[in-house]
Short mmCIF file of C-alpha atoms in Angstrom, two decimals:
data_model
loop_
_atom_site.label_atom_id
_atom_site.label_comp_id
_atom_site.label_asym_id
_atom_site.label_seq_id
_atom_site.Cartn_x
_atom_site.Cartn_y
_atom_site.Cartn_z
CA UNK A 1 -1.73 37.16 -22.51
CA UNK A 2 -1.99 39.66 -19.74
CA UNK A 3 -5.12 38.22 -18.14
CA UNK A 4 -3.71 34.75 -17.68
CA UNK A 5 -0.44 36.28 -16.49
CA UNK A 6 -2.42 38.19 -13.90
CA UNK A 7 -4.19 35.01 -12.84
CA UNK A 8 -0.87 33.23 -12.50
CA UNK A 9 0.57 36.08 -10.47
CA UNK A 10 -2.48 36.11 -8.23
CA UNK A 11 -2.22 32.34 -7.74
CA UNK A 12 1.51 32.66 -7.00
CA UNK A 13 0.77 35.42 -4.50
CA UNK A 14 -1.88 33.34 -2.78
CA UNK A 15 0.38 30.31 -2.58
CA UNK A 16 3.24 32.36 -1.16
CA UNK A 17 0.88 33.83 1.41
CA UNK A 18 -0.46 30.35 2.22
CA UNK A 19 3.05 29.04 2.73
CA UNK A 20 4.02 31.97 4.93
CA UNK A 21 1.05 31.19 7.17
CA UNK A 22 1.99 27.51 7.22
CA UNK A 23 5.53 28.41 8.24
CA UNK A 24 4.41 30.61 11.08
CA UNK A 25 1.90 28.04 12.29
CA UNK A 26 4.59 25.40 12.17
CA UNK A 27 6.76 27.46 14.49
CA UNK A 28 3.80 28.05 16.78
CA UNK A 29 2.98 24.34 16.87
CA UNK A 30 6.58 23.50 17.73
CA UNK A 31 6.62 26.06 20.52
CA UNK A 32 3.32 24.86 21.96
CA UNK A 33 4.38 21.22 21.90
CA UNK A 34 7.75 22.00 23.50
CA UNK A 35 5.88 23.78 26.27
CA UNK A 36 3.70 20.75 26.93
CA UNK A 37 6.53 18.27 26.75
CA UNK A 38 8.47 20.29 29.32
CA UNK A 39 5.86 19.17 31.89
CA UNK A 40 4.94 22.54 33.35
CA UNK A 41 2.38 21.19 35.82
CA UNK A 42 4.34 18.19 36.95
CA UNK A 43 1.66 15.76 35.85
CA UNK A 44 3.78 13.60 33.56
CA UNK A 45 4.44 10.86 36.18
CA UNK A 46 0.71 10.36 36.66
CA UNK A 47 0.11 9.94 32.96
CA UNK A 48 3.12 7.69 32.58
CA UNK A 49 1.87 5.44 35.38
CA UNK A 50 -1.47 5.00 33.66
CA UNK A 51 0.47 3.59 30.71
CA UNK A 52 -1.44 6.09 28.70
CA UNK A 53 0.93 8.87 27.86
CA UNK A 54 0.11 8.95 24.18
CA UNK A 55 -0.67 12.60 24.62
CA UNK A 56 3.05 13.13 25.10
CA UNK A 57 3.79 11.07 22.01
CA UNK A 58 1.37 13.29 20.09
CA UNK A 59 3.17 16.38 21.40
CA UNK A 60 6.56 15.00 20.38
CA UNK A 61 5.26 14.33 16.87
CA UNK A 62 3.91 17.87 16.89
CA UNK A 63 7.36 19.30 17.55
CA UNK A 64 8.87 17.63 14.51
CA UNK A 65 5.86 18.26 12.32
CA UNK A 66 6.03 21.94 13.19
CA UNK A 67 9.68 22.17 12.18
CA UNK A 68 8.97 20.21 9.00
CA UNK A 69 6.13 22.55 8.10
CA UNK A 70 8.40 25.55 8.54
CA UNK A 71 11.12 24.07 6.34
CA UNK A 72 8.66 22.91 3.72
CA UNK A 73 6.93 26.27 3.58
CA UNK A 74 10.25 27.89 2.67
CA UNK A 75 10.75 25.24 0.01
CA UNK A 76 7.24 25.91 -1.26
CA UNK A 77 7.78 29.65 -1.49
CA UNK A 78 10.97 29.16 -3.47
CA UNK A 79 9.29 26.60 -5.73
CA UNK A 80 6.31 28.83 -6.45
CA UNK A 81 8.38 31.91 -7.22
CA UNK A 82 10.78 30.00 -9.46
CA UNK A 83 7.87 28.00 -10.99
CA UNK A 84 10.03 24.89 -10.79
CA UNK A 85 8.20 21.58 -11.30
CA UNK A 86 10.83 19.50 -9.50
CA UNK A 87 10.87 21.63 -6.38
CA UNK A 88 7.11 21.72 -6.24
CA UNK A 89 6.86 17.96 -6.72
CA UNK A 90 9.25 17.40 -3.83
CA UNK A 91 7.28 19.92 -1.82
CA UNK A 92 3.97 18.16 -2.48
CA UNK A 93 5.26 14.70 -1.62
CA UNK A 94 6.94 15.79 1.60
CA UNK A 95 3.91 17.82 2.61
CA UNK A 96 1.70 14.77 2.17
CA UNK A 97 3.94 12.77 4.48
CA UNK A 98 3.88 15.57 7.06
CA UNK A 99 0.12 15.76 6.68
CA UNK A 100 -0.18 12.08 7.50
CA UNK A 101 1.97 12.41 10.63
CA UNK A 102 0.08 15.41 11.87
CA UNK A 103 -3.20 13.58 11.28
CA UNK A 104 -1.97 10.76 13.50
CA UNK A 105 -0.90 13.20 16.20
CA UNK A 106 -4.26 15.01 16.24
CA UNK A 107 -6.35 11.89 16.38
CA UNK A 108 -4.14 10.40 19.12
CA UNK A 109 -4.38 13.51 21.27
CA UNK A 110 -8.15 13.71 20.85
CA UNK A 111 -8.71 10.01 21.56
CA UNK A 112 -6.60 9.87 24.67
CA UNK A 113 -8.16 12.92 26.18
CA UNK A 114 -11.33 10.88 26.52
CA UNK A 115 -9.64 8.08 28.38
CA UNK A 116 -8.45 10.26 31.26
CA UNK A 117 -11.46 9.73 33.50
CA UNK A 118 -11.57 10.29 37.28
CA UNK A 119 -11.83 6.51 37.79
CA UNK A 120 -8.50 6.01 36.06
CA UNK A 121 -6.67 8.38 38.36
CA UNK A 122 -8.57 7.12 41.40
CA UNK A 123 -7.55 3.54 40.80
CA UNK A 124 -3.95 4.54 40.20
CA UNK A 125 -3.83 6.71 43.32
CA UNK A 126 -5.31 4.01 45.54
CA UNK A 127 -2.98 1.34 44.22
CA UNK A 128 0.24 3.33 44.15
CA UNK A 129 0.22 6.24 46.58
CA UNK A 130 2.59 5.54 49.46
CA UNK A 131 2.98 1.93 48.42
CA UNK A 132 5.27 0.36 50.99
CA UNK A 133 7.46 -1.69 48.66
CA UNK A 134 7.41 0.43 45.53
CA UNK A 135 7.50 -2.01 42.65
CA UNK A 136 9.13 0.46 40.32
CA UNK A 137 10.30 4.00 40.04
CA UNK A 138 6.92 5.02 38.73
CA UNK A 139 5.29 4.22 42.08
CA UNK A 140 7.64 6.57 43.91
CA UNK A 141 7.04 9.22 41.27
CA UNK A 142 3.29 8.84 41.69
CA UNK A 143 3.59 9.38 45.44
CA UNK A 144 5.79 12.42 44.96
CA UNK A 145 3.49 13.90 42.34
CA UNK A 146 0.39 13.41 44.47
CA UNK A 147 2.05 14.98 47.50
CA UNK A 148 2.99 18.06 45.52
CA UNK A 149 -0.40 18.19 43.84
CA UNK A 150 -2.29 18.06 47.13
CA UNK A 151 0.03 20.57 48.74
CA UNK A 152 -0.05 23.15 45.96
CA UNK A 153 -3.69 22.92 45.02
CA UNK A 154 -5.07 22.45 48.55
CA UNK A 155 -7.01 19.43 47.48
CA UNK A 156 -7.35 15.82 48.61
CA UNK A 157 -7.82 12.62 46.66
CA UNK A 158 -9.38 12.52 43.22
CA UNK A 159 -12.99 13.27 44.12
CA UNK A 160 -12.46 14.19 47.79
CA UNK A 161 -11.07 12.84 51.08
CA UNK A 162 -13.82 10.24 51.16
CA UNK A 163 -11.94 8.37 48.42
CA UNK A 164 -9.63 7.18 51.19
CA UNK A 165 -12.59 6.01 53.26
CA UNK A 166 -14.62 4.33 50.56
CA UNK A 167 -11.82 2.18 49.19
CA UNK A 168 -8.97 0.21 50.65
CA UNK A 169 -5.59 1.29 49.34
CA UNK A 170 -1.85 0.76 49.52
CA UNK A 171 -1.84 3.80 51.81
CA UNK A 172 -4.28 2.11 54.18
CA UNK A 173 -1.99 -0.92 54.56
CA UNK A 174 0.70 1.14 56.25
CA UNK A 175 -1.34 3.94 57.81
CA UNK A 176 -4.11 2.97 60.21
CA UNK A 177 -7.58 4.28 59.66
CA UNK A 178 -7.82 5.72 63.17
CA UNK A 179 -4.67 7.82 62.85
CA UNK A 180 -4.93 8.60 59.15
CA UNK A 181 -8.49 8.68 57.86
CA UNK A 182 -6.82 10.50 54.95
CA UNK A 183 -3.22 11.51 54.29
CA UNK A 184 -1.69 14.32 56.31
CA UNK A 185 -1.25 16.36 53.15
CA UNK A 186 -5.05 16.72 53.06
CA UNK A 187 -4.95 18.74 56.27
CA UNK A 188 -4.62 22.50 56.25
CA UNK A 189 -0.92 22.98 56.96
CA UNK A 190 0.90 25.86 58.57
CA UNK A 191 4.14 27.44 57.44
CA UNK A 192 6.25 24.59 58.82
CA UNK A 193 4.20 21.97 57.02
CA UNK A 194 2.44 20.68 60.14
CA UNK A 195 -1.34 20.41 60.41
CA UNK A 196 -2.94 23.44 61.99
CA UNK A 197 -5.31 21.26 64.01
CA UNK A 198 -4.63 17.54 63.69
CA UNK A 199 -7.72 16.41 65.60
CA UNK A 200 -9.89 18.74 63.58
CA UNK A 201 -8.38 17.33 60.41
CA UNK A 202 -8.97 13.72 61.48
CA UNK A 203 -12.58 14.49 62.38
CA UNK A 204 -13.23 16.35 59.17
CA UNK A 205 -14.07 19.70 60.73
CA UNK A 206 -14.55 22.22 57.93
CA UNK A 207 -11.61 24.58 57.79
CA UNK A 208 -8.98 22.11 59.02
CA UNK A 209 -8.86 19.85 56.00
CA UNK A 210 -9.11 20.22 52.23
CA UNK A 211 -12.47 18.93 51.16
CA UNK A 212 -12.29 19.25 47.40
CA UNK A 213 -10.81 16.70 45.04
CA UNK A 214 -7.78 17.13 42.82
CA UNK A 215 -9.37 15.88 39.62
CA UNK A 216 -9.95 19.39 38.30
CA UNK A 217 -6.34 20.29 38.97
CA UNK A 218 -5.24 17.27 36.93
CA UNK A 219 -7.74 17.25 34.13
CA UNK A 220 -7.64 21.00 33.55
CA UNK A 221 -4.03 21.24 32.34
CA UNK A 222 -4.08 17.84 30.62
CA UNK A 223 -7.25 18.66 28.70
CA UNK A 224 -5.89 22.03 27.67
CA UNK A 225 -2.77 20.27 26.47
CA UNK A 226 -4.64 17.67 24.49
CA UNK A 227 -7.06 20.25 23.14
CA UNK A 228 -4.19 22.47 22.06
CA UNK A 229 -2.39 19.71 20.19
CA UNK A 230 -5.52 18.23 18.63
CA UNK A 231 -7.43 21.29 17.52
CA UNK A 232 -4.54 23.52 16.59
CA UNK A 233 -3.10 20.67 14.55
CA UNK A 234 -6.50 20.20 12.94
CA UNK A 235 -6.70 23.88 12.00
CA UNK A 236 -3.22 23.79 10.48
CA UNK A 237 -4.14 20.72 8.49
CA UNK A 238 -7.25 22.33 7.06
CA UNK A 239 -5.22 25.31 5.91
CA UNK A 240 -2.46 23.06 4.56
CA UNK A 241 -5.07 21.12 2.63
CA UNK A 242 -6.16 24.24 0.78
CA UNK A 243 -2.60 25.33 0.07
CA UNK A 244 -1.70 21.86 -1.19
CA UNK A 245 -4.67 21.77 -3.56
CA UNK A 246 -3.68 25.17 -4.86
CA UNK A 247 -0.08 24.06 -5.30
CA UNK A 248 -1.11 20.93 -7.17
CA UNK A 249 -3.29 23.00 -9.48
CA UNK A 250 -0.42 25.46 -10.04
CA UNK A 251 2.02 22.60 -10.64
CA UNK A 252 -0.19 21.06 -13.25
CA UNK A 253 -0.39 24.38 -15.09
CA UNK A 254 3.34 25.06 -15.26
CA UNK A 255 4.72 24.38 -18.71
CA UNK A 256 7.82 22.35 -19.05
CA UNK B 1 -27.85 -4.74 98.44
CA UNK B 2 -26.57 -1.94 96.27
CA UNK B 3 -29.24 0.28 94.71
CA UNK B 4 -29.68 -0.20 90.96
CA UNK B 5 -28.26 2.65 88.88
CA UNK B 6 -30.62 5.44 87.90
CA UNK B 7 -31.77 5.23 84.30
CA UNK B 8 -31.32 8.58 82.60
CA UNK B 9 -33.42 9.30 79.52
CA UNK B 10 -30.45 10.56 77.48
CA UNK B 11 -29.70 8.56 74.31
CA UNK B 12 -26.11 8.76 73.03
CA UNK B 13 -25.92 9.58 69.36
CA UNK B 14 -23.59 10.49 66.53
CA UNK B 15 -23.59 14.29 66.17
CA UNK B 16 -25.83 15.61 63.40
CA UNK B 17 -23.35 18.27 62.22
CA UNK B 18 -21.45 17.72 58.98
CA UNK B 19 -18.14 16.09 59.87
CA UNK B 20 -16.56 13.95 57.21
CA UNK B 21 -14.73 11.83 59.77
CA UNK B 22 -17.81 11.17 61.91
CA UNK B 23 -17.77 7.51 61.09
CA UNK B 24 -14.72 5.82 59.63
CA UNK B 25 -13.82 2.15 59.31
CA UNK B 26 -12.53 1.85 62.88
CA UNK B 27 -13.70 4.96 64.76
CA UNK B 28 -16.84 6.91 65.35
CA UNK B 29 -17.78 10.14 67.04
CA UNK B 30 -20.39 10.78 69.72
CA UNK B 31 -21.92 14.02 70.82
CA UNK B 32 -20.67 14.90 74.28
CA UNK B 33 -23.54 14.72 76.75
CA UNK B 34 -23.94 17.94 78.71
CA UNK B 35 -25.74 18.43 82.00
CA UNK B 36 -26.86 14.81 81.86
CA UNK B 37 -25.18 13.59 85.04
CA UNK B 38 -25.42 16.80 87.04
CA UNK B 39 -27.97 15.70 89.58
CA UNK B 40 -26.29 12.35 90.21
CA UNK B 41 -22.52 12.87 90.11
CA UNK B 42 -20.12 13.64 92.94
CA UNK B 43 -16.73 15.19 92.41
CA UNK B 44 -14.93 11.84 92.62
CA UNK B 45 -17.14 9.94 90.21
CA UNK B 46 -16.13 8.91 86.72
CA UNK B 47 -18.17 8.55 83.56
CA UNK B 48 -17.39 5.55 81.37
CA UNK B 49 -18.54 4.69 77.90
CA UNK B 50 -19.72 1.12 77.40
CA UNK B 51 -19.40 -0.14 73.85
CA UNK B 52 -21.03 -3.42 72.88
CA UNK B 53 -21.88 -5.21 69.69
CA UNK B 54 -25.49 -4.36 68.88
CA UNK B 55 -26.65 -7.96 69.27
CA UNK B 56 -24.82 -8.29 72.63
CA UNK B 57 -26.06 -5.10 74.28
CA UNK B 58 -29.00 -6.82 75.92
CA UNK B 59 -26.63 -9.22 77.71
CA UNK B 60 -24.39 -6.48 79.05
CA UNK B 61 -24.17 -6.44 82.84
CA UNK B 62 -22.95 -3.29 84.55
CA UNK B 63 -19.65 -3.98 86.37
CA UNK B 64 -19.94 -3.82 90.14
CA UNK B 65 -16.71 -1.92 90.66
CA UNK B 66 -13.83 -0.43 88.73
CA UNK B 67 -11.93 -3.70 88.95
CA UNK B 68 -14.69 -5.57 87.10
CA UNK B 69 -14.72 -3.24 84.11
CA UNK B 70 -14.32 -5.21 80.84
CA UNK B 71 -11.22 -4.02 79.03
CA UNK B 72 -10.65 -3.15 75.38
CA UNK B 73 -8.74 -6.32 74.64
CA UNK B 74 -11.67 -8.42 75.87
CA UNK B 75 -13.94 -7.15 73.14
CA UNK B 76 -13.74 -10.22 70.88
CA UNK B 77 -14.68 -12.59 73.75
CA UNK B 78 -16.85 -10.50 76.04
CA UNK B 79 -18.50 -8.74 73.06
CA UNK B 80 -18.34 -5.48 75.01
CA UNK B 81 -15.85 -3.22 76.72
CA UNK B 82 -15.73 0.06 78.55
CA UNK B 83 -13.51 3.00 77.80
CA UNK B 84 -13.17 6.78 77.89
CA UNK B 85 -13.01 6.96 81.66
CA UNK B 86 -13.42 10.69 82.41
CA UNK B 87 -14.10 12.72 85.53
CA UNK B 88 -17.78 13.58 85.79
CA UNK B 89 -16.88 17.26 85.90
CA UNK B 90 -16.02 17.14 82.20
CA UNK B 91 -19.67 16.48 81.41
CA UNK B 92 -21.20 19.14 83.60
CA UNK B 93 -23.15 22.08 82.29
CA UNK B 94 -20.41 24.57 82.93
CA UNK B 95 -17.54 22.54 81.48
CA UNK B 96 -15.83 24.02 78.43
CA UNK B 97 -14.72 21.00 76.44
CA UNK B 98 -14.93 19.86 72.82
CA UNK B 99 -18.48 19.10 71.71
CA UNK B 100 -17.61 15.61 70.46
CA UNK B 101 -15.98 12.45 71.74
CA UNK B 102 -14.00 10.24 69.38
CA UNK B 103 -14.26 6.53 70.08
CA UNK B 104 -11.37 4.48 68.74
CA UNK B 105 -8.84 7.24 68.27
CA UNK B 106 -5.97 5.92 70.37
CA UNK B 107 -3.76 3.56 68.37
CA UNK B 108 -0.86 3.68 70.86
CA UNK B 109 -2.63 1.79 73.63
CA UNK B 110 -3.70 -0.97 71.27
CA UNK B 111 -0.14 -1.64 70.23
CA UNK B 112 1.44 -1.43 73.65
CA UNK B 113 -1.14 -3.66 75.34
CA UNK B 114 -1.37 -1.49 78.42
CA UNK B 115 -3.77 -2.53 81.13
CA UNK B 116 -5.43 0.85 81.50
CA UNK B 117 -8.76 1.50 79.83
CA UNK B 118 -7.88 1.84 76.17
CA UNK B 119 -9.79 3.82 73.55
CA UNK B 120 -8.44 1.65 70.79
CA UNK B 121 -9.73 1.37 67.22
CA UNK B 122 -12.70 -0.92 66.75
CA UNK B 123 -11.78 -4.20 65.09
CA UNK B 124 -14.83 -4.67 62.89
CA UNK B 125 -17.57 -2.56 61.31
CA UNK B 126 -20.05 -3.57 64.02
CA UNK B 127 -22.82 -2.43 64.38
CA UNK B 128 -22.21 -1.23 67.92
CA UNK B 129 -24.38 0.26 70.63
CA UNK B 130 -23.04 2.53 73.34
CA UNK B 131 -24.19 3.92 76.65
CA UNK B 132 -22.67 6.12 79.30
CA UNK B 133 -22.22 4.75 82.81
CA UNK B 134 -21.59 6.91 85.86
CA UNK B 135 -19.42 4.90 88.26
CA UNK B 136 -18.94 5.87 91.87
CA UNK B 137 -16.70 4.18 94.44
CA UNK B 138 -19.49 1.78 95.36
CA UNK B 139 -20.48 0.83 91.83
CA UNK B 140 -22.59 2.23 89.01
CA UNK B 141 -24.79 5.16 90.05
CA UNK B 142 -26.49 6.11 86.81
CA UNK B 143 -26.66 5.00 83.22
CA UNK B 144 -28.05 6.43 80.00
CA UNK B 145 -30.06 4.49 77.49
CA UNK B 146 -28.38 2.40 74.82
CA UNK B 147 -27.85 4.22 71.56
CA UNK B 148 -29.19 3.19 68.16
CA UNK B 149 -26.90 0.71 66.38
CA UNK B 150 -23.91 2.48 64.85
CA UNK B 151 -22.54 0.81 61.73
CA UNK B 152 -19.00 1.69 60.71
CA UNK B 153 -17.77 2.11 57.15
CA UNK B 154 -16.71 -0.84 55.13
CA UNK B 155 -14.16 -0.06 52.42
CA UNK B 156 -14.22 -1.85 49.08
CA UNK B 157 -11.27 -2.87 47.00
CA UNK B 158 -10.07 -0.51 44.25
CA UNK B 159 -10.11 -3.46 41.88
CA UNK B 160 -13.82 -2.88 41.54
CA UNK B 161 -13.26 0.53 39.95
CA UNK B 162 -13.94 0.44 36.25
CA UNK B 163 -11.41 2.73 34.65
CA UNK B 164 -12.51 2.31 31.05
CA UNK B 165 -13.72 5.49 29.36
CA UNK B 166 -17.47 5.84 29.50
CA UNK B 167 -18.16 7.28 26.10
CA UNK B 168 -16.29 8.37 23.04
CA UNK B 169 -16.32 12.14 22.81
CA UNK B 170 -17.66 13.85 19.75
CA UNK B 171 -14.31 15.64 19.30
CA UNK B 172 -12.63 12.50 18.11
CA UNK B 173 -15.34 11.65 15.62
CA UNK B 174 -15.30 15.14 14.09
CA UNK B 175 -11.53 15.37 13.83
CA UNK B 176 -11.07 11.85 12.54
CA UNK B 177 -13.77 12.01 9.91
CA UNK B 178 -12.81 15.42 8.56
CA UNK B 179 -9.13 14.62 8.46
CA UNK B 180 -9.76 11.28 6.80
CA UNK B 181 -11.82 12.91 4.09
CA UNK B 182 -9.22 15.65 3.53
CA UNK B 183 -6.52 13.01 3.27
CA UNK B 184 -8.57 11.04 0.77
CA UNK B 185 -9.19 14.13 -1.38
CA UNK B 186 -5.49 14.96 -1.40
CA UNK B 187 -4.54 11.43 -2.33
CA UNK B 188 -6.95 11.40 -5.26
CA UNK B 189 -5.77 14.84 -6.37
CA UNK B 190 -2.17 13.70 -6.38
CA UNK B 191 -3.00 10.57 -8.32
CA UNK B 192 -5.08 12.56 -10.75
CA UNK B 193 -2.36 15.15 -11.32
CA UNK B 194 0.37 12.57 -11.77
CA UNK B 195 -1.65 9.99 -13.71
#
């Protein structure tokens, strides 16, 4: 029966195409997640210190899910072309497991993006930056990260230099308010790393200190990261859903 | 009997320009008075700044000579002190000097306990009132009015910051609900195909 043969061939073609797309997206997901895990903006210590680095866990899951999707898509293509019930059954079961993992990763990334508020970073910065007896390695890392952040982005504090004035902090315990209304890194520095005009910086004269906060420099990359993992994963899952339904329909139509 | 010092109408004040460090927890900034002492000052005279707690300014008595000047370390007991001893020429009309004076900026003299007039950081948020006093060799020659009370900043503990997320974003709801429904459909399809 030519017509039903044609339908089967069309369905096979669609499933092969669907699996090819899944394979490519799997590679892309792996590459994206490896990029984020490699900490390109140096913000990992800040997230780790908030005890809220589930976004990194989501990215790690994404790496393995991406590789699994690639491998399974090859299995799926072979199964569809050979019309083998066993291979397709294995394919469906493993794909469901991968689907569940990727679901977890997406929802984790989306949820934790919401918890990264300015207040969270403000509290952490005030309690840990330049703490005199660092309780753990993470405190030293936080100090180092903030110094680099303020230096490279020409910013100060989370919302601005007034963060250091409005709240007491670990920094304030070792650096007097008269000498250090805010850390030296908030001053405009010259090529040797010394303030251009120290008195101007202490007074807050515009032009001698950095008046904007670093929150945008932190939340920008982290939000892009979380957005990338969550929404790209979501898109892949929607496509995978369709391909899986098609595969199940095809599987049920194969004769023994 | 020495003549009482001339009362100048100038009122010391915090400068109106936008400076983030105008008032901190232990320092504050005053606008430098210009041309205020020109008719009264000789070359050898000095201008001092008297700083007193706002509720003690009425009891402040001008010192009769340089030796009677209350020092920085007497602030807790005398409730006032004098600092920023500068030559009167620095306040004249033609002087080219920074437009502001920072009170409380010298942490070195506080720690070393030197006897000289010390512009040390203020120990409490105040409020404080200040006035300028022109001292000659025979005692005070002129004084400005007392300023308005200046209240310094009081910092609060970071423990009061509430770091919980304010609201659940709509992203999460969309992703979670759609994925949950897709998962449910797949599970039923698998059971239906196998069963």
